[in-house]
Amino acid sequence: PISRLDGESERIRLFESLFRSLADLAAQRPLLLVLEDLHWAQPASLELLQFLLRRVSGVPIMIVVTHRDEESPQLHALHRVRRETQPGAGSANVWLGHLSIDDMERLRENVPDVRDRPAESLLAASQGNPLFLTQLVVDVRDGEPDAPPASLQAALERRVERLSDEARTAAEIAACIGERFSREAMREVSAWDEAALTDALD
């Protein structure tokens, strides 16, 4: 039986348990932990990250954290965590810029799906954003080889058109709810059973 603790002690016990689990995994072989899109993280998740960063220096664990500056205002707690994690402790900050025309030329050589597309049009359509570019490549790969990548919006509109009626309805519900939505909210608004909701989201 685990003894009951006050809230702060319970939090520390949880964090310590998570760290020990990671350390046990790392004892078998070095461990890479990737935490993406931390601009959306809640304060408790950032507190856990800060706790782990203080503890991993003697353990073969690398933690990679990604976030978007434009999505995290200067007062976001993530900036404090980044400032307090000193480079001397084995951390480094890497800023990724937009893709250049040279980057696009090199990518065209290695991605057969867009090899025949001018680098300039790919750059304009993706705005130099690697994520947007991958979505354009997926659009070409999914059956639009002759359609020029006019914009990410056009690629997404074509993808929405290919969805089933149920999947399109799920997307519309999600769009009405907002940028963040839960499965429970989707089920409540759609009135679908669990199986139908799962099929639509899949």
mmCIF file of C-alpha atoms in Angstrom:
data_model
loop_
_atom_site.group_PDB
_atom_site.id
_atom_site.type_symbol
_atom_site.label_atom_id
_atom_site.label_comp_id
_atom_site.label_asym_id
_atom_site.label_seq_id
_atom_site.Cartn_x
_atom_site.Cartn_y
_atom_site.Cartn_z
ATOM 1 C CA PRO A 1 0.000 0.000 0.000
ATOM 2 C CA ILE A 2 1.221 3.514 -0.862
ATOM 3 C CA SER A 3 0.827 5.980 1.985
ATOM 4 C CA ARG A 4 -1.263 9.070 1.352
ATOM 5 C CA LEU A 5 0.659 12.322 0.998
ATOM 6 C CA ASP A 6 -0.152 15.995 0.649
ATOM 7 C CA GLY A 7 -0.516 17.313 -2.901
ATOM 8 C CA GLU A 8 3.050 18.609 -3.293
ATOM 9 C CA SER A 9 4.632 15.421 -1.928
ATOM 10 C CA GLU A 10 2.362 13.339 -4.166
ATOM 11 C CA ARG A 11 3.550 15.331 -7.188
ATOM 12 C CA ILE A 12 7.212 14.774 -6.277
ATOM 13 C CA ARG A 13 6.574 11.057 -5.771
ATOM 14 C CA LEU A 14 4.926 10.821 -9.194
ATOM 15 C CA PHE A 15 7.807 12.688 -10.866
ATOM 16 C CA GLU A 16 10.380 10.515 -9.096
ATOM 17 C CA SER A 17 8.541 7.353 -10.173
ATOM 18 C CA LEU A 18 8.527 8.503 -13.791
ATOM 19 C CA PHE A 19 12.228 9.342 -13.624
ATOM 20 C CA ARG A 20 13.051 5.927 -12.142
ATOM 21 C CA SER A 21 11.061 4.211 -14.892
ATOM 22 C CA LEU A 22 13.052 6.099 -17.532
ATOM 23 C CA ALA A 23 16.329 5.396 -15.714
ATOM 24 C CA ASP A 24 15.503 1.669 -15.622
ATOM 25 C CA LEU A 25 14.890 1.709 -19.378
ATOM 26 C CA ALA A 26 18.138 3.614 -19.934
ATOM 27 C CA ALA A 27 20.077 1.079 -17.850
ATOM 28 C CA GLN A 28 19.490 -1.496 -20.611
ATOM 29 C CA ARG A 29 20.610 0.834 -23.429
ATOM 30 C CA PRO A 30 20.741 4.622 -23.990
ATOM 31 C CA LEU A 31 17.290 6.168 -24.187
ATOM 32 C CA LEU A 32 15.968 8.941 -26.432
ATOM 33 C CA LEU A 33 12.823 10.712 -25.199
ATOM 34 C CA VAL A 34 11.196 13.030 -27.757
ATOM 35 C CA LEU A 35 8.572 15.503 -26.529
ATOM 36 C CA GLU A 36 6.959 17.394 -29.395
ATOM 37 C CA ASP A 37 4.846 20.548 -29.594
ATOM 38 C CA LEU A 38 5.513 21.693 -26.030
ATOM 39 C CA HIS A 39 4.015 25.081 -26.857
ATOM 40 C CA TRP A 40 0.750 23.268 -26.014
ATOM 41 C CA ALA A 41 2.018 21.793 -22.734
ATOM 42 C CA GLN A 42 0.241 22.528 -19.482
ATOM 43 C CA PRO A 43 2.209 23.817 -16.451
ATOM 44 C CA ALA A 44 2.306 20.370 -14.770
ATOM 45 C CA SER A 45 3.937 18.824 -17.862
ATOM 46 C CA LEU A 46 6.563 21.570 -17.912
ATOM 47 C CA GLU A 47 7.244 21.029 -14.207
ATOM 48 C CA LEU A 48 7.825 17.334 -14.952
ATOM 49 C CA LEU A 49 10.168 18.252 -17.810
ATOM 50 C CA GLN A 50 12.154 20.562 -15.537
ATOM 51 C CA PHE A 51 12.356 17.827 -12.909
ATOM 52 C CA LEU A 52 13.651 15.326 -15.491
ATOM 53 C CA LEU A 53 16.196 17.775 -16.903
ATOM 54 C CA ARG A 54 17.674 18.219 -13.426
ATOM 55 C CA ARG A 55 17.975 14.468 -12.915
ATOM 56 C CA VAL A 56 19.150 13.038 -16.252
ATOM 57 C CA SER A 57 22.720 14.349 -16.240
ATOM 58 C CA GLY A 58 24.103 11.121 -14.755
ATOM 59 C CA VAL A 59 21.898 8.778 -16.792
ATOM 60 C CA PRO A 60 22.237 7.855 -20.520
ATOM 61 C CA ILE A 61 19.042 9.683 -21.510
ATOM 62 C CA MET A 62 18.704 12.346 -24.183
ATOM 63 C CA ILE A 63 15.573 14.489 -24.080
ATOM 64 C CA VAL A 64 14.619 16.310 -27.285
ATOM 65 C CA VAL A 65 11.927 18.967 -26.929
ATOM 66 C CA THR A 66 10.273 20.735 -29.858
ATOM 67 C CA HIS A 67 8.103 23.821 -29.806
ATOM 68 C CA ARG A 68 7.096 26.673 -32.062
ATOM 69 C CA ASP A 69 8.153 30.149 -30.998
ATOM 70 C CA GLU A 70 5.173 31.760 -32.698
ATOM 71 C CA GLU A 71 2.851 29.541 -30.619
ATOM 72 C CA SER A 72 4.565 30.259 -27.291
ATOM 73 C CA PRO A 73 4.470 33.900 -26.139
ATOM 74 C CA GLN A 74 7.404 35.307 -24.187
ATOM 75 C CA LEU A 75 5.619 34.710 -20.868
ATOM 76 C CA HIS A 76 5.062 31.013 -21.641
ATOM 77 C CA ALA A 77 6.538 28.808 -18.906
ATOM 78 C CA LEU A 78 8.494 26.878 -21.526
ATOM 79 C CA HIS A 79 10.814 29.869 -22.019
ATOM 80 C CA ARG A 80 11.623 29.860 -18.303
ATOM 81 C CA VAL A 81 12.449 26.138 -18.447
ATOM 82 C CA ARG A 82 14.704 26.761 -21.451
ATOM 83 C CA ARG A 83 16.496 29.663 -19.746
ATOM 84 C CA GLU A 84 17.057 27.707 -16.549
ATOM 85 C CA THR A 85 18.492 24.718 -18.412
ATOM 86 C CA GLN A 86 22.078 25.887 -18.735
ATOM 87 C CA PRO A 87 24.282 24.811 -21.656
ATOM 88 C CA GLY A 88 26.910 23.757 -19.106
ATOM 89 C CA ALA A 89 24.535 21.023 -17.968
ATOM 90 C CA GLY A 90 24.721 19.393 -21.396
ATOM 91 C CA SER A 91 21.785 21.137 -23.040
ATOM 92 C CA ALA A 92 21.647 23.000 -26.323
ATOM 93 C CA ASN A 93 19.078 25.143 -28.103
ATOM 94 C CA VAL A 94 18.707 24.700 -31.859
ATOM 95 C CA TRP A 95 16.548 27.090 -33.878
ATOM 96 C CA LEU A 96 15.238 25.777 -37.171
ATOM 97 C CA GLY A 97 14.583 28.327 -39.886
ATOM 98 C CA HIS A 98 12.430 28.036 -42.982
ATOM 99 C CA LEU A 99 13.628 25.976 -45.913
ATOM 100 C CA SER A 100 15.546 27.909 -48.557
ATOM 101 C CA ILE A 101 15.453 27.487 -52.326
ATOM 102 C CA ASP A 102 18.717 25.481 -52.055
ATOM 103 C CA ASP A 103 17.130 23.208 -49.440
ATOM 104 C CA MET A 104 14.187 22.695 -51.764
ATOM 105 C CA GLU A 105 16.481 21.778 -54.668
ATOM 106 C CA ARG A 106 18.242 19.161 -52.533
ATOM 107 C CA LEU A 107 14.917 17.746 -51.322
ATOM 108 C CA ARG A 108 13.617 17.466 -54.884
ATOM 109 C CA GLU A 109 16.616 15.281 -55.744
ATOM 110 C CA ASN A 110 15.718 12.851 -52.937
ATOM 111 C CA VAL A 111 11.903 12.848 -53.048
ATOM 112 C CA PRO A 112 10.755 11.236 -56.327
ATOM 113 C CA ASP A 113 7.139 12.370 -55.891
ATOM 114 C CA VAL A 114 8.032 16.037 -56.423
ATOM 115 C CA ARG A 115 11.153 15.713 -58.559
ATOM 116 C CA ASP A 116 9.385 17.188 -61.598
ATOM 117 C CA ARG A 117 8.043 20.208 -59.662
ATOM 118 C CA PRO A 118 9.971 23.492 -59.776
ATOM 119 C CA ALA A 119 11.671 24.245 -56.485
ATOM 120 C CA GLU A 120 10.240 27.776 -56.570
ATOM 121 C CA SER A 121 6.642 26.510 -56.678
ATOM 122 C CA LEU A 122 7.296 24.057 -53.855
ATOM 123 C CA LEU A 123 8.836 26.810 -51.769
ATOM 124 C CA ALA A 124 5.931 29.178 -52.438
ATOM 125 C CA ALA A 125 3.273 26.528 -51.718
ATOM 126 C CA SER A 126 4.927 25.314 -48.498
ATOM 127 C CA GLN A 127 6.074 28.774 -47.338
ATOM 128 C CA GLY A 128 9.385 27.088 -46.530
ATOM 129 C CA ASN A 129 7.757 25.068 -43.747
ATOM 130 C CA PRO A 130 8.944 21.415 -43.684
ATOM 131 C CA LEU A 131 5.640 20.196 -42.223
ATOM 132 C CA PHE A 132 3.668 21.943 -44.967
ATOM 133 C CA LEU A 133 6.012 20.496 -47.590
ATOM 134 C CA THR A 134 5.444 16.946 -46.314
ATOM 135 C CA GLN A 135 1.690 17.506 -46.573
ATOM 136 C CA LEU A 136 2.101 18.607 -50.196
ATOM 137 C CA VAL A 137 4.192 15.503 -50.904
ATOM 138 C CA VAL A 138 1.495 13.319 -49.316
ATOM 139 C CA ASP A 139 -1.087 15.039 -51.524
ATOM 140 C CA VAL A 140 0.909 14.144 -54.643
ATOM 141 C CA ARG A 141 1.519 10.608 -53.381
ATOM 142 C CA ASP A 142 -2.193 10.128 -52.628
ATOM 143 C CA GLY A 143 -3.248 10.627 -56.213
ATOM 144 C CA GLU A 144 -2.847 14.210 -57.370
ATOM 145 C CA PRO A 145 0.307 13.853 -59.488
ATOM 146 C CA ASP A 146 -0.819 16.308 -62.167
ATOM 147 C CA ALA A 147 -2.199 19.005 -59.887
ATOM 148 C CA PRO A 148 0.385 21.637 -59.093
ATOM 149 C CA PRO A 149 0.861 22.290 -55.352
ATOM 150 C CA ALA A 150 -0.838 25.678 -55.450
ATOM 151 C CA SER A 151 -1.123 25.918 -51.683
ATOM 152 C CA LEU A 152 -1.367 23.856 -48.541
ATOM 153 C CA GLN A 153 -5.016 24.889 -48.293
ATOM 154 C CA ALA A 154 -5.742 23.418 -51.726
ATOM 155 C CA ALA A 155 -3.973 20.183 -50.757
ATOM 156 C CA LEU A 156 -5.993 19.917 -47.548
ATOM 157 C CA GLU A 157 -9.248 20.690 -49.357
ATOM 158 C CA ARG A 158 -8.532 17.843 -51.792
ATOM 159 C CA ARG A 159 -7.819 15.552 -48.857
ATOM 160 C CA VAL A 160 -11.076 16.509 -47.110
ATOM 161 C CA GLU A 161 -12.981 15.766 -50.337
ATOM 162 C CA ARG A 162 -11.611 12.205 -50.275
ATOM 163 C CA LEU A 163 -12.866 11.543 -46.727
ATOM 164 C CA SER A 164 -15.899 9.390 -46.037
ATOM 165 C CA ASP A 165 -19.104 11.209 -45.058
ATOM 166 C CA GLU A 166 -18.587 10.202 -41.431
ATOM 167 C CA ALA A 167 -14.958 11.361 -41.364
ATOM 168 C CA ARG A 168 -15.935 14.690 -42.972
ATOM 169 C CA THR A 169 -18.667 15.160 -40.366
ATOM 170 C CA ALA A 170 -16.138 14.429 -37.603
ATOM 171 C CA ALA A 171 -13.756 17.015 -39.088
ATOM 172 C CA GLU A 172 -16.545 19.601 -39.249
ATOM 173 C CA ILE A 173 -17.503 18.959 -35.619
ATOM 174 C CA ALA A 174 -13.872 19.259 -34.551
ATOM 175 C CA ALA A 175 -13.484 22.516 -36.498
ATOM 176 C CA CYS A 176 -16.556 23.960 -34.785
ATOM 177 C CA ILE A 177 -15.297 22.972 -31.329
ATOM 178 C CA GLY A 178 -11.981 24.733 -31.912
ATOM 179 C CA GLU A 179 -8.248 24.078 -32.060
ATOM 180 C CA ARG A 180 -8.427 21.725 -29.086
ATOM 181 C CA PHE A 181 -11.162 19.165 -28.675
ATOM 182 C CA SER A 182 -11.664 15.936 -26.796
ATOM 183 C CA ARG A 183 -13.001 12.583 -27.877
ATOM 184 C CA GLU A 184 -15.747 12.979 -25.265
ATOM 185 C CA ALA A 185 -16.888 16.278 -26.790
ATOM 186 C CA MET A 186 -16.903 14.682 -30.241
ATOM 187 C CA ARG A 187 -19.037 11.786 -28.994
ATOM 188 C CA GLU A 188 -21.453 14.120 -27.215
ATOM 189 C CA VAL A 189 -21.996 16.381 -30.229
ATOM 190 C CA SER A 190 -22.160 13.588 -32.820
ATOM 191 C CA ALA A 191 -24.280 11.211 -30.688
ATOM 192 C CA TRP A 192 -22.321 8.322 -32.270
ATOM 193 C CA ASP A 193 -21.500 5.178 -30.347
ATOM 194 C CA GLU A 194 -17.848 4.436 -29.561
ATOM 195 C CA ALA A 195 -17.315 2.176 -32.599
ATOM 196 C CA ALA A 196 -18.752 4.710 -35.070
ATOM 197 C CA LEU A 197 -16.688 7.521 -33.548
ATOM 198 C CA THR A 198 -13.521 5.438 -33.736
ATOM 199 C CA ASP A 199 -14.175 4.620 -37.406
ATOM 200 C CA ALA A 200 -14.791 8.284 -38.252
ATOM 201 C CA LEU A 201 -11.649 9.481 -36.465
ATOM 202 C CA ASP A 202 -9.531 6.703 -37.974
#
